[in-house]
Amino acid sequence: QVQLVESGGGLVQAGGSLRLSCAASGRTFSSRTMGWFRQAPGKEREFVAAIRKSGDTTYYADSVKGRFTISRDNAKNTVYLQMNNLQPEDTAVYYCALGSPVTLRVDTPKQYDFWGQGTQVTVSS
């Protein structure tokens, strides 16, 4: 069983930055794609970013491209999401997720096997 624990959320003013972390238990972390998703009230969960197991390939939603950076440290079983120039529309609960053994569509929630509990990010205008 894998456990994912997110941290780093909080309240920030527009234009500010936050860095989210997601620590994973278990031995599968380094062999799986990791993803970040978010869900705002009344909206469906949406893809934010993903990173392949080696860390050499990353993917971003158009809405965060150029502002957010995903990275991972396989030695620490941790994936990060650096969020810069945050805007009110970035307000949501952010979830990290561990990909299935073969993650073809990184932007699809069904491609992920385990999820964290989420961390709230609130951006004030």
PDB file of C-alpha atoms in Angstrom, residues 2 10 15 33 44-45 51 58 63 66 73 75 80 85 90 92 94 97 99 104 108 116 118-119 123:
ATOM      1  CA  VAL A   2       1.212   3.482  -0.848  1.00  0.00           C
ATOM      2  CA  GLY A  10      -1.810  27.992   2.412  1.00  0.00           C
ATOM      3  CA  GLY A  15       1.426  37.227  -7.580  1.00  0.00           C
ATOM      4  CA  THR A  33       4.850   8.757 -13.067  1.00  0.00           C
ATOM      5  CA  GLU A  44     -14.255  18.667 -11.572  1.00  0.00           C
ATOM      6  CA  ARG A  45     -10.758  17.593 -10.676  1.00  0.00           C
ATOM      7  CA  ILE A  51       6.553  14.070 -14.265  1.00  0.00           C
ATOM      8  CA  THR A  58       7.329  16.904 -17.573  1.00  0.00           C
ATOM      9  CA  SER A  63      -3.279  27.302 -17.558  1.00  0.00           C
ATOM     10  CA  GLY A  66       5.357  29.032 -17.431  1.00  0.00           C
ATOM     11  CA  ASP A  73      13.628  13.610  -5.736  1.00  0.00           C
ATOM     12  CA  ALA A  75      16.026   9.463  -3.142  1.00  0.00           C
ATOM     13  CA  TYR A  80       7.274  19.001  -5.648  1.00  0.00           C
ATOM     14  CA  ASN A  85       2.716  34.191  -9.921  1.00  0.00           C
ATOM     15  CA  ASP A  90      -5.499  28.847  -8.913  1.00  0.00           C
ATOM     16  CA  ALA A  92      -8.278  24.859  -5.146  1.00  0.00           C
ATOM     17  CA  TYR A  94      -4.269  20.301  -4.736  1.00  0.00           C
ATOM     18  CA  ALA A  97      -1.151  11.106  -7.334  1.00  0.00           C
ATOM     19  CA  GLY A  99       0.573   6.764 -11.627  1.00  0.00           C
ATOM     20  CA  LEU A 104      -0.256   6.654 -20.969  1.00  0.00           C
ATOM     21  CA  THR A 108      -6.393  11.599 -16.848  1.00  0.00           C
ATOM     22  CA  GLY A 116      -3.055  12.050  -1.301  1.00  0.00           C
ATOM     23  CA  GLY A 118      -5.083  17.119  -0.630  1.00  0.00           C
ATOM     24  CA  THR A 119      -3.785  20.496   0.514  1.00  0.00           C
ATOM     25  CA  VAL A 123      -5.031  32.971  -3.551  1.00  0.00           C
TER      26      VAL A 123
END
